[in-house]
Amino acid sequence: MYLLIAYATTDGQTRKIARFAADRMAGQGQAVELLNVEDAEGLDLSRFDAAILAGSLHAGGFQKALARFCASARTELAQMPTLFLAVSLSAAGQDPDDWSGLHKCLAAFQADTGWTPGEVEHVAGAFRFSEYDFFRAWAMRRIADQKGEKVEPGKDKEYTDWAALGRRLDAWLAGLSSRVTAGAASAS
């Protein structure tokens, strides 16, 4: 199977998550192309059997480059199995208001792009203080403080549950494999 893993990143955590997904899929014998959506102009999606897309929420929206890619490729994406990895700090917690906000942001993204992912997984992100300028670091420390999170100034804090993400990717791939096997059996 040939898989596209396309991502948009702001501070680097989503790129790290996409690379983890690519390594996981390749480790299971899948052919994988890992691509930043900013480099996807003219990409022929018909070459791929399935796609994993990843983007992160910032200030209530996903990256503009990801939205442009999904909007322009929505027809092709709708014709293949897809998994959307929606990365956010809110996914690290259990606050019902935060989760309601995540679902609203995802619905707005789908409405704006015209693309509905086959499956969605909310993935906890990270505080990447090593990537922030002074003002963003101040704002992120304030957000952490409001949520009762202790962060050390200047030190990154990762919330991504790599084991859970690995299990989710494995389950998605197993679902693809069973569809391919069922399709081959019905064709014979």
Tab-separated table of C-alpha atoms in Angstrom:
chain	number	residue	atom	x	y	z
A	1	MET	CA	0.000	0.000	0.000
A	2	TYR	CA	1.264	3.511	-0.822
A	3	LEU	CA	0.413	6.074	1.868
A	4	LEU	CA	0.636	9.850	1.829
A	5	ILE	CA	1.359	11.507	5.148
A	6	ALA	CA	0.921	15.246	4.687
A	7	TYR	CA	1.192	17.781	7.472
A	8	ALA	CA	1.272	21.448	8.374
A	9	THR	CA	3.186	22.584	11.427
A	10	THR	CA	3.614	25.823	13.316
A	11	ASP	CA	6.139	25.002	16.041
A	12	GLY	CA	7.304	21.540	14.986
A	13	GLN	CA	5.229	19.143	17.122
A	14	THR	CA	2.895	18.209	14.263
A	15	ARG	CA	5.922	17.516	12.046
A	16	LYS	CA	7.246	15.226	14.803
A	17	ILE	CA	3.861	13.465	14.974
A	18	ALA	CA	3.730	13.078	11.172
A	19	ARG	CA	7.262	11.654	11.136
A	20	PHE	CA	6.249	9.193	13.876
A	21	ALA	CA	3.278	8.119	11.731
A	22	ALA	CA	5.509	7.728	8.672
A	23	ASP	CA	8.056	5.660	10.601
A	24	ARG	CA	5.280	3.532	12.109
A	25	MET	CA	3.694	2.814	8.716
A	26	ALA	CA	7.040	2.159	7.013
A	27	GLY	CA	7.989	-0.147	9.878
A	28	GLN	CA	4.938	-2.230	9.001
A	29	GLY	CA	6.012	-2.596	5.395
A	30	GLN	CA	4.005	0.242	3.867
A	31	ALA	CA	5.437	2.595	1.250
A	32	VAL	CA	5.161	6.123	2.628
A	33	GLU	CA	5.632	9.642	1.308
A	34	LEU	CA	5.983	12.271	4.061
A	35	LEU	CA	5.240	15.769	2.817
A	36	ASN	CA	4.777	19.237	4.238
A	37	VAL	CA	1.600	20.571	2.574
A	38	GLU	CA	3.487	23.750	1.704
A	39	ASP	CA	5.422	21.586	-0.790
A	40	ALA	CA	2.357	19.790	-2.205
A	41	GLU	CA	1.538	21.990	-5.191
A	42	GLY	CA	0.788	19.793	-8.196
A	43	LEU	CA	0.814	16.591	-6.146
A	44	ASP	CA	-0.920	13.721	-7.965
A	45	LEU	CA	-3.032	12.123	-5.235
A	46	SER	CA	-4.131	9.299	-7.524
A	47	ARG	CA	-0.735	7.669	-6.805
A	48	PHE	CA	-1.770	6.981	-3.197
A	49	ASP	CA	-4.013	4.309	-1.723
A	50	ALA	CA	-4.738	6.248	1.475
A	51	ALA	CA	-3.680	9.402	3.305
A	52	ILE	CA	-2.961	10.631	6.793
A	53	LEU	CA	-3.180	14.387	7.182
A	54	ALA	CA	-2.001	16.230	10.274
A	55	GLY	CA	-2.425	19.808	11.401
A	56	SER	CA	-2.473	21.724	14.634
A	57	LEU	CA	-4.933	24.128	16.146
A	58	HIS	CA	-3.738	27.625	16.959
A	59	ALA	CA	-6.024	30.484	17.918
A	60	GLY	CA	-9.097	28.478	16.927
A	61	GLY	CA	-7.998	27.321	13.486
A	62	PHE	CA	-5.753	24.944	11.597
A	63	GLN	CA	-2.908	26.163	9.397
A	64	LYS	CA	-3.950	28.057	6.274
A	65	ALA	CA	-1.658	25.909	4.103
A	66	LEU	CA	-3.446	22.776	5.338
A	67	ALA	CA	-6.848	24.320	4.663
A	68	ARG	CA	-5.796	25.301	1.125
A	69	PHE	CA	-4.448	21.809	0.448
A	70	CYS	CA	-7.581	20.076	1.749
A	71	ALA	CA	-9.889	22.441	-0.142
A	72	SER	CA	-8.057	21.953	-3.424
A	73	ALA	CA	-7.732	18.172	-2.981
A	74	ARG	CA	-11.122	17.470	-1.378
A	75	THR	CA	-12.451	15.438	-4.309
A	76	GLU	CA	-9.378	13.190	-4.466
A	77	LEU	CA	-9.226	12.863	-0.669
A	78	ALA	CA	-12.894	11.832	-0.584
A	79	GLN	CA	-12.081	8.910	-2.883
A	80	MET	CA	-9.549	7.325	-0.528
A	81	PRO	CA	-9.388	6.280	3.112
A	82	THR	CA	-8.133	9.168	5.244
A	83	LEU	CA	-7.138	9.759	8.838
A	84	PHE	CA	-6.868	13.310	10.150
A	85	LEU	CA	-4.574	13.866	13.126
A	86	ALA	CA	-5.856	17.042	14.785
A	87	VAL	CA	-3.099	18.206	17.133
A	88	SER	CA	-3.834	20.544	20.034
A	89	LEU	CA	-3.005	21.208	23.639
A	90	SER	CA	-6.704	20.917	24.478
A	91	ALA	CA	-6.606	17.237	23.509
A	92	ALA	CA	-4.282	16.652	26.476
A	93	GLY	CA	-7.031	17.440	28.969
A	94	GLN	CA	-10.509	16.341	29.911
A	95	ASP	CA	-12.203	19.749	30.067
A	96	PRO	CA	-15.640	19.381	28.380
A	97	ASP	CA	-15.534	23.003	27.182
A	98	ASP	CA	-12.144	22.455	25.560
A	99	TRP	CA	-13.410	19.303	23.815
A	100	SER	CA	-16.516	21.120	22.647
A	101	GLY	CA	-14.219	23.779	21.202
A	102	LEU	CA	-12.124	21.130	19.451
A	103	HIS	CA	-15.221	19.679	17.799
A	104	LYS	CA	-16.383	23.159	16.722
A	105	CYS	CA	-12.976	23.954	15.225
A	106	LEU	CA	-12.985	20.662	13.338
A	107	ALA	CA	-16.517	21.311	12.042
A	108	ALA	CA	-15.481	24.806	10.897
A	109	PHE	CA	-12.417	23.352	9.140
A	110	GLN	CA	-14.597	20.801	7.351
A	111	ALA	CA	-17.090	23.482	6.319
A	112	ASP	CA	-14.328	25.807	5.092
A	113	THR	CA	-12.482	23.149	3.091
A	114	GLY	CA	-15.392	20.999	1.914
A	115	TRP	CA	-13.429	17.926	3.041
A	116	THR	CA	-14.641	15.486	5.671
A	117	PRO	CA	-11.932	13.113	6.900
A	118	GLY	CA	-12.767	9.423	6.919
A	119	GLU	CA	-11.523	9.219	10.513
A	120	VAL	CA	-10.268	11.793	13.016
A	121	GLU	CA	-7.911	11.394	15.944
A	122	HIS	CA	-7.325	14.252	18.360
A	123	VAL	CA	-3.677	14.162	19.435
A	124	ALA	CA	-2.233	16.095	22.359
A	125	GLY	CA	0.465	18.528	21.314
A	126	ALA	CA	3.220	20.268	23.236
A	127	PHE	CA	4.361	23.547	24.664
A	128	ARG	CA	7.371	24.310	22.436
A	129	PHE	CA	8.946	27.208	24.301
A	130	SER	CA	12.171	26.672	22.353
A	131	GLU	CA	10.212	27.789	19.254
A	132	TYR	CA	8.286	30.745	20.718
A	133	ASP	CA	9.193	34.404	20.613
A	134	PHE	CA	8.931	36.433	23.823
A	135	PHE	CA	5.262	37.389	23.420
A	136	ARG	CA	4.088	33.938	22.400
A	137	ALA	CA	6.018	32.358	25.283
A	138	TRP	CA	4.327	34.774	27.672
A	139	ALA	CA	0.875	33.951	26.233
A	140	MET	CA	1.509	30.201	26.354
A	141	ARG	CA	2.738	30.371	29.976
A	142	ARG	CA	-0.449	32.250	30.798
A	143	ILE	CA	-2.598	29.576	29.115
A	144	ALA	CA	-0.720	26.863	30.993
A	145	ASP	CA	-1.234	28.715	34.267
A	146	GLN	CA	-4.992	29.078	33.604
A	147	LYS	CA	-5.192	25.301	33.090
A	148	GLY	CA	-3.191	24.570	36.225
A	149	GLU	CA	-0.229	23.258	34.223
A	150	LYS	CA	3.247	23.816	35.581
A	151	VAL	CA	5.763	24.677	32.890
A	152	GLU	CA	9.361	25.702	33.330
A	153	PRO	CA	10.235	28.906	31.505
A	154	GLY	CA	12.176	28.099	28.357
A	155	LYS	CA	11.665	24.322	28.617
A	156	ASP	CA	9.448	22.393	26.221
A	157	LYS	CA	6.704	20.179	27.644
A	158	GLU	CA	5.302	17.407	25.485
A	159	TYR	CA	1.843	15.895	26.018
A	160	THR	CA	1.698	13.578	23.005
A	161	ASP	CA	0.924	10.008	24.089
A	162	TRP	CA	3.123	8.160	21.619
A	163	ALA	CA	1.954	4.689	22.663
A	164	ALA	CA	-1.723	5.629	22.222
A	165	LEU	CA	-0.965	7.272	18.868
A	166	GLY	CA	0.867	4.127	17.750
A	167	ARG	CA	-2.108	1.953	18.676
A	168	ARG	CA	-4.469	4.293	16.784
A	169	LEU	CA	-2.282	4.211	13.681
A	170	ASP	CA	-2.061	0.417	13.891
A	171	ALA	CA	-5.859	0.140	14.142
A	172	TRP	CA	-6.328	2.447	11.148
A	173	LEU	CA	-3.852	0.442	9.083
A	174	ALA	CA	-5.522	-2.833	10.117
A	175	GLY	CA	-8.851	-1.400	8.927
A	176	LEU	CA	-7.281	-0.517	5.576
A	177	SER	CA	-5.748	-3.964	5.238
A	178	SER	CA	-9.065	-5.671	5.938
A	179	ARG	CA	-10.784	-3.488	3.303
A	180	VAL	CA	-8.110	-4.354	0.735
A	181	THR	CA	-8.400	-8.080	1.591
A	182	ALA	CA	-12.224	-7.952	1.409
A	183	GLY	CA	-12.076	-6.058	-1.883
A	184	ALA	CA	-9.675	-8.597	-3.386
A	185	ALA	CA	-11.890	-11.486	-2.245
A	186	SER	CA	-15.037	-9.959	-3.770
A	187	ALA	CA	-13.209	-9.258	-7.049
A	188	SER	CA	-12.299	-12.931	-7.489
